[in-house]
């Protein structure tokens, strides 16, 4: 049994990742911004001690530090899932700059803040992995310009993850970015290609098979390597 810390398990991909991992017998520490939103489905897992829910906003340093200080156990896999699509106006020719900053706070700084805060817990694991749910929309090899704030935030988090991989490789800690597919969630919309179940199953398969050879990479939900 391994312990997974997953941010944003209230809905979407994060919720399904937590559900699938709990169903196969793992331990999950799941974050919610508001513990009042916890799904009734979680009750049986909190009761058997395999799910711990913690309140945390990835923008809020104090809530992150507080959550980390209350946790005294190893974390084997950190999944930075929480994310935001960003403001309505996010074109290069008409930008909501406050909204742009907000999406950077959540999508780029959030994963790094969480990683730093829980690094001591990851260091207690024999084979720690840090996985950030990024997006192909952040790939620098596409010239598309819609939702540029979101794209820039994911491009930036890919660079942050690559840097983390370099810095943590000597300790044997793996760090990667993944694209979860175009997934039917509040963010992906109902026309998206795949279900949360398909995405989570692919992501878990990828995470299970990770070795230090993959560290610093960017991968698709089905395991294919992507260019940054
Ligand atoms: N769906 C897709 O097609 C797709 C494609 C590529 C990448 N992604 C990425 O996959 C990840 C999950 O997306 P999703 O489709 O599941 O999105 P979603 O359904 O919109 O869920 C977003 C999750 O992030 C949490 N969150 C947002 N802001 C937060 C904050 N400041 N602090 C803590 N939690 C916060 C939300 O919590 P609340 O419930 O409290 O708001 C929610 O749990 C994101 O990083 C997204 O960018 C999704």
Short mmCIF file of C-alpha atoms and ligand atoms in Angstrom, two decimals:
data_model
loop_
_atom_site.label_atom_id
_atom_site.label_comp_id
_atom_site.label_asym_id
_atom_site.label_seq_id
_atom_site.Cartn_x
_atom_site.Cartn_y
_atom_site.Cartn_z
CA UNK A 1 0.00 0.00 0.00
CA UNK A 2 1.36 3.41 -1.02
CA UNK A 3 0.32 6.87 0.14
CA UNK A 4 -0.82 9.42 -2.45
CA UNK A 5 -1.33 13.11 -1.79
CA UNK A 6 -3.76 14.51 -4.38
CA UNK A 7 -4.81 18.17 -4.57
CA UNK A 8 -8.40 19.00 -5.49
CA UNK A 9 -10.34 15.77 -4.97
CA UNK A 10 -13.76 17.45 -4.79
CA UNK A 11 -14.56 16.90 -8.47
CA UNK A 12 -13.19 16.07 -11.90
CA UNK A 13 -9.97 14.16 -12.52
CA UNK A 14 -8.75 14.54 -8.93
CA UNK A 15 -11.90 12.95 -7.54
CA UNK A 16 -11.64 9.98 -9.90
CA UNK A 17 -7.91 9.50 -9.23
CA UNK A 18 -8.66 9.36 -5.49
CA UNK A 19 -11.61 6.98 -5.98
CA UNK A 20 -9.67 4.59 -8.26
CA UNK A 21 -6.64 4.49 -5.95
CA UNK A 22 -8.79 3.89 -2.86
CA UNK A 23 -10.67 1.12 -4.69
CA UNK A 24 -7.41 -0.73 -5.33
CA UNK A 25 -6.39 -0.45 -1.68
CA UNK A 26 -4.05 2.55 -1.56
CA UNK A 27 -3.96 5.32 1.06
CA UNK A 28 -4.98 8.80 -0.10
CA UNK A 29 -4.50 12.19 1.48
CA UNK A 30 -6.89 14.37 -0.47
CA UNK A 31 -7.16 18.14 -0.38
CA UNK A 32 -10.32 20.19 -0.64
CA UNK A 33 -10.71 23.92 -0.35
CA UNK A 34 -13.76 23.37 1.82
CA UNK A 35 -14.13 20.14 3.79
CA UNK A 36 -17.90 20.72 3.73
CA UNK A 37 -17.84 19.70 0.04
CA UNK A 38 -16.51 16.22 0.78
CA UNK A 39 -18.44 13.57 -1.19
CA UNK A 40 -20.56 11.17 0.94
CA UNK A 41 -18.69 8.41 -0.95
CA UNK A 42 -15.56 9.28 1.03
CA UNK A 43 -17.12 8.31 4.38
CA UNK A 44 -16.31 4.60 4.15
CA UNK A 45 -12.71 5.36 3.29
CA UNK A 46 -12.21 7.93 6.04
CA UNK A 47 -13.79 5.43 8.44
CA UNK A 48 -11.29 2.67 7.54
CA UNK A 49 -8.42 5.16 7.88
CA UNK A 50 -7.26 5.00 4.26
CA UNK A 51 -8.48 8.48 3.32
CA UNK A 52 -7.44 11.62 5.11
CA UNK A 53 -9.07 14.87 4.00
CA UNK A 54 -7.23 18.11 4.49
CA UNK A 55 -8.40 21.67 3.89
CA UNK A 56 -6.07 23.59 1.67
CA UNK A 57 -6.07 26.26 -1.04
CA UNK A 58 -3.06 25.94 -3.33
CA UNK A 59 -2.80 29.77 -3.48
CA UNK A 60 -2.57 30.11 0.27
CA UNK A 61 0.88 29.52 1.74
CA UNK A 62 -0.46 29.57 5.33
CA UNK A 63 -3.06 26.83 4.70
CA UNK A 64 -0.44 24.69 2.94
CA UNK A 65 2.18 25.06 5.68
CA UNK A 66 -0.45 24.37 8.34
CA UNK A 67 -1.60 21.19 6.53
CA UNK A 68 1.97 19.97 6.06
CA UNK A 69 2.86 20.59 9.71
CA UNK A 70 -0.07 18.44 10.85
CA UNK A 71 1.01 15.48 8.75
CA UNK A 72 3.62 13.14 10.12
CA UNK A 73 3.93 10.28 7.63
CA UNK A 74 5.72 9.47 4.38
CA UNK A 75 4.12 10.38 1.03
CA UNK A 76 5.04 8.13 -1.89
CA UNK A 77 3.27 9.98 -4.69
CA UNK A 78 2.27 13.63 -4.87
CA UNK A 79 -0.26 14.42 -7.61
CA UNK A 80 -0.62 18.15 -8.22
CA UNK A 81 -4.06 18.08 -9.82
CA UNK A 82 -5.80 21.30 -8.72
CA UNK A 83 -6.08 23.70 -11.62
CA UNK A 84 -7.95 26.62 -13.09
CA UNK A 85 -8.82 27.48 -16.70
CA UNK A 86 -8.54 31.19 -15.98
CA UNK A 87 -10.44 34.36 -16.86
CA UNK A 88 -12.92 34.90 -19.70
CA UNK A 89 -10.75 37.58 -21.27
CA UNK A 90 -7.39 35.93 -21.88
CA UNK A 91 -6.23 36.79 -25.36
CA UNK A 92 -2.90 38.47 -26.09
CA UNK A 93 -4.90 41.42 -27.49
CA UNK A 94 -7.37 41.69 -24.60
CA UNK A 95 -6.08 40.37 -21.27
CA UNK A 96 -7.62 40.31 -17.81
CA UNK A 97 -4.26 40.72 -16.06
CA UNK A 98 -5.56 39.99 -12.56
CA UNK A 99 -7.12 36.79 -13.94
CA UNK A 100 -3.81 35.92 -15.59
CA UNK A 101 -2.03 36.32 -12.24
CA UNK A 102 -4.67 34.15 -10.57
CA UNK A 103 -4.18 31.29 -13.05
CA UNK A 104 -0.41 31.50 -12.56
CA UNK A 105 -0.92 31.39 -8.78
CA UNK A 106 -2.99 28.22 -9.02
CA UNK A 107 -1.47 26.32 -11.96
CA UNK A 108 2.21 27.28 -11.74
CA UNK A 109 3.03 28.44 -8.22
CA UNK A 110 0.54 26.05 -6.57
CA UNK A 111 2.33 22.81 -7.55
CA UNK A 112 5.69 24.25 -6.46
CA UNK A 113 4.34 25.53 -3.13
CA UNK A 114 2.77 22.12 -2.45
CA UNK A 115 5.94 20.26 -3.45
CA UNK A 116 8.14 22.41 -1.22
CA UNK A 117 5.77 22.12 1.74
CA UNK A 118 5.51 18.32 1.51
CA UNK A 119 9.08 17.58 0.41
CA UNK A 120 10.07 16.29 3.85
CA UNK A 121 7.20 13.76 3.64
CA UNK A 122 8.26 12.71 0.13
CA UNK A 123 11.85 12.29 1.34
CA UNK A 124 10.60 9.71 3.88
CA UNK A 125 9.41 7.48 0.99
CA UNK A 126 11.75 4.89 -0.53
CA UNK A 127 10.66 5.80 -4.08
CA UNK A 128 8.92 9.17 -4.21
CA UNK A 129 7.20 10.51 -7.32
CA UNK A 130 5.90 14.01 -8.02
CA UNK A 131 3.36 14.24 -10.82
CA UNK A 132 1.86 17.51 -11.98
CA UNK A 133 -1.24 17.48 -14.14
CA UNK A 134 -0.30 19.94 -16.85
CA UNK A 135 -1.77 20.24 -20.34
CA UNK A 136 -0.79 19.88 -23.97
CA UNK A 137 -2.16 23.41 -24.27
CA UNK A 138 1.10 24.52 -22.63
CA UNK A 139 3.25 22.90 -25.29
CA UNK A 140 5.63 25.38 -26.91
CA UNK A 141 5.46 23.46 -30.19
CA UNK A 142 1.85 24.60 -30.81
CA UNK A 143 1.26 28.16 -31.97
CA UNK A 144 -2.40 28.27 -30.92
CA UNK A 145 -3.25 31.42 -28.97
CA UNK A 146 -6.68 30.89 -27.40
CA UNK A 147 -6.67 30.83 -23.58
CA UNK A 148 -3.13 32.14 -23.55
CA UNK A 149 -3.02 32.68 -19.78
CA UNK A 150 -3.87 29.02 -19.17
CA UNK A 151 -1.39 27.91 -21.85
CA UNK A 152 1.38 30.07 -20.34
CA UNK A 153 0.66 28.75 -16.83
CA UNK A 154 1.01 25.14 -18.01
CA UNK A 155 4.14 25.88 -20.07
CA UNK A 156 5.63 27.49 -16.97
CA UNK A 157 4.72 24.61 -14.66
CA UNK A 158 6.36 22.20 -17.11
CA UNK A 159 9.58 24.18 -16.74
CA UNK A 160 9.21 24.19 -12.95
CA UNK A 161 8.74 20.40 -12.97
CA UNK A 162 11.78 19.92 -15.21
CA UNK A 163 13.81 22.01 -12.76
CA UNK A 164 12.49 20.04 -9.79
CA UNK A 165 13.45 16.82 -11.56
CA UNK A 166 17.02 18.09 -12.00
CA UNK A 167 17.27 19.21 -8.38
CA UNK A 168 15.74 16.04 -6.88
CA UNK A 169 17.33 13.43 -9.15
CA UNK A 170 20.35 12.97 -6.81
CA UNK A 171 17.88 11.95 -4.09
CA UNK A 172 16.11 9.47 -6.38
CA UNK A 173 12.87 11.49 -6.41
CA UNK A 174 11.03 11.45 -9.76
CA UNK A 175 9.24 14.56 -11.06
CA UNK A 176 7.18 14.68 -14.27
CA UNK A 177 4.37 16.61 -15.99
CA UNK A 178 1.41 14.85 -17.59
CA UNK A 179 -1.38 15.76 -19.98
CA UNK A 180 -4.52 13.97 -18.75
CA UNK A 181 -6.24 13.92 -22.15
CA UNK A 182 -9.20 16.10 -23.08
CA UNK A 183 -11.47 14.96 -20.29
CA UNK A 184 -15.21 15.37 -19.64
CA UNK A 185 -15.13 17.48 -16.47
CA UNK A 186 -16.35 20.97 -15.53
CA UNK A 187 -13.15 22.25 -17.14
CA UNK A 188 -13.04 19.96 -20.18
CA UNK A 189 -16.77 20.20 -20.95
CA UNK A 190 -19.19 17.53 -22.12
CA UNK A 191 -17.78 17.32 -25.68
CA UNK A 192 -14.33 16.20 -24.50
CA UNK A 193 -12.73 13.00 -25.80
CA UNK A 194 -12.49 10.79 -22.74
CA UNK A 195 -14.16 10.08 -19.40
CA UNK A 196 -12.57 10.74 -16.01
CA UNK A 197 -12.36 6.96 -15.55
CA UNK A 198 -10.31 6.51 -18.75
CA UNK A 199 -8.03 9.42 -17.89
CA UNK A 200 -7.44 8.34 -14.29
CA UNK A 201 -6.78 4.71 -15.30
CA UNK A 202 -4.17 5.84 -17.85
CA UNK A 203 -2.55 8.26 -15.42
CA UNK A 204 -2.32 5.61 -12.69
CA UNK A 205 -0.77 3.11 -15.14
CA UNK A 206 1.79 5.74 -16.13
CA UNK A 207 2.57 6.66 -12.50
CA UNK A 208 2.92 2.98 -11.50
CA UNK A 209 5.56 2.41 -14.17
CA UNK A 210 7.66 5.55 -13.61
CA UNK A 211 11.39 5.16 -13.07
CA UNK A 212 14.19 7.70 -12.80
CA UNK A 213 14.66 7.29 -16.56
CA UNK A 214 11.43 9.25 -17.06
CA UNK A 215 12.19 12.04 -14.60
CA UNK A 216 11.97 15.54 -16.04
CA UNK A 217 9.68 14.37 -18.85
CA UNK A 218 6.25 15.39 -20.13
CA UNK A 219 3.84 12.54 -20.88
CA UNK A 220 0.38 11.94 -22.29
CA UNK A 221 -2.22 10.12 -20.15
CA UNK A 222 -1.63 6.97 -22.21
CA UNK A 223 2.11 7.00 -21.46
CA UNK A 224 3.43 8.56 -24.69
CA UNK A 225 6.25 11.08 -24.28
CA UNK A 226 5.29 14.62 -25.37
CA UNK A 227 7.51 17.48 -26.49
CA UNK A 228 7.50 20.50 -24.18
N1 LIG B 1 -10.40 18.38 -18.23
C1 LIG B 1 -9.48 18.47 -19.19
O1 LIG B 1 -9.76 18.22 -20.39
C2 LIG B 1 -8.05 18.82 -18.87
C3 LIG B 1 -7.13 18.85 -19.93
C4 LIG B 1 -5.80 19.17 -19.64
C5 LIG B 1 -5.42 19.43 -18.34
N2 LIG B 1 -6.34 19.40 -17.33
C6 LIG B 1 -5.85 19.67 -15.97
O2 LIG B 1 -6.28 18.64 -15.10
C7 LIG B 1 -6.43 19.14 -13.76
C8 LIG B 1 -7.83 18.79 -13.23
O3 LIG B 1 -8.78 19.36 -14.12
P1 LIG B 1 -10.33 18.98 -14.12
O4 LIG B 1 -10.73 18.87 -15.53
O5 LIG B 1 -10.61 17.89 -13.17
O6 LIG B 1 -10.91 20.38 -13.57
P2 LIG B 1 -12.18 20.73 -12.67
O7 LIG B 1 -13.23 19.70 -12.83
O8 LIG B 1 -12.47 22.16 -13.01
O9 LIG B 1 -11.60 20.62 -11.18
C9 LIG B 1 -10.59 21.49 -10.76
C10 LIG B 1 -10.12 21.07 -9.38
O10 LIG B 1 -9.11 21.98 -8.96
C11 LIG B 1 -9.44 22.49 -7.67
N3 LIG B 1 -8.94 23.84 -7.47
C12 LIG B 1 -9.09 24.92 -8.28
N4 LIG B 1 -8.51 26.00 -7.72
C13 LIG B 1 -7.98 25.59 -6.54
C14 LIG B 1 -7.26 26.23 -5.50
N5 LIG B 1 -6.96 27.53 -5.54
N6 LIG B 1 -6.86 25.49 -4.43
C15 LIG B 1 -7.16 24.17 -4.35
N7 LIG B 1 -7.87 23.51 -5.29
C16 LIG B 1 -8.26 24.21 -6.37
C17 LIG B 1 -10.97 22.50 -7.69
O11 LIG B 1 -11.45 22.60 -6.37
P3 LIG B 1 -12.89 23.30 -6.05
O12 LIG B 1 -13.91 22.22 -6.27
O13 LIG B 1 -12.74 23.75 -4.65
O14 LIG B 1 -13.05 24.44 -7.03
C18 LIG B 1 -11.25 21.15 -8.35
O15 LIG B 1 -11.09 20.10 -7.42
C19 LIG B 1 -6.19 20.66 -13.86
O16 LIG B 1 -4.87 20.94 -13.48
C20 LIG B 1 -6.39 20.95 -15.34
O17 LIG B 1 -5.69 22.10 -15.76
C21 LIG B 1 -7.65 19.11 -17.56
#
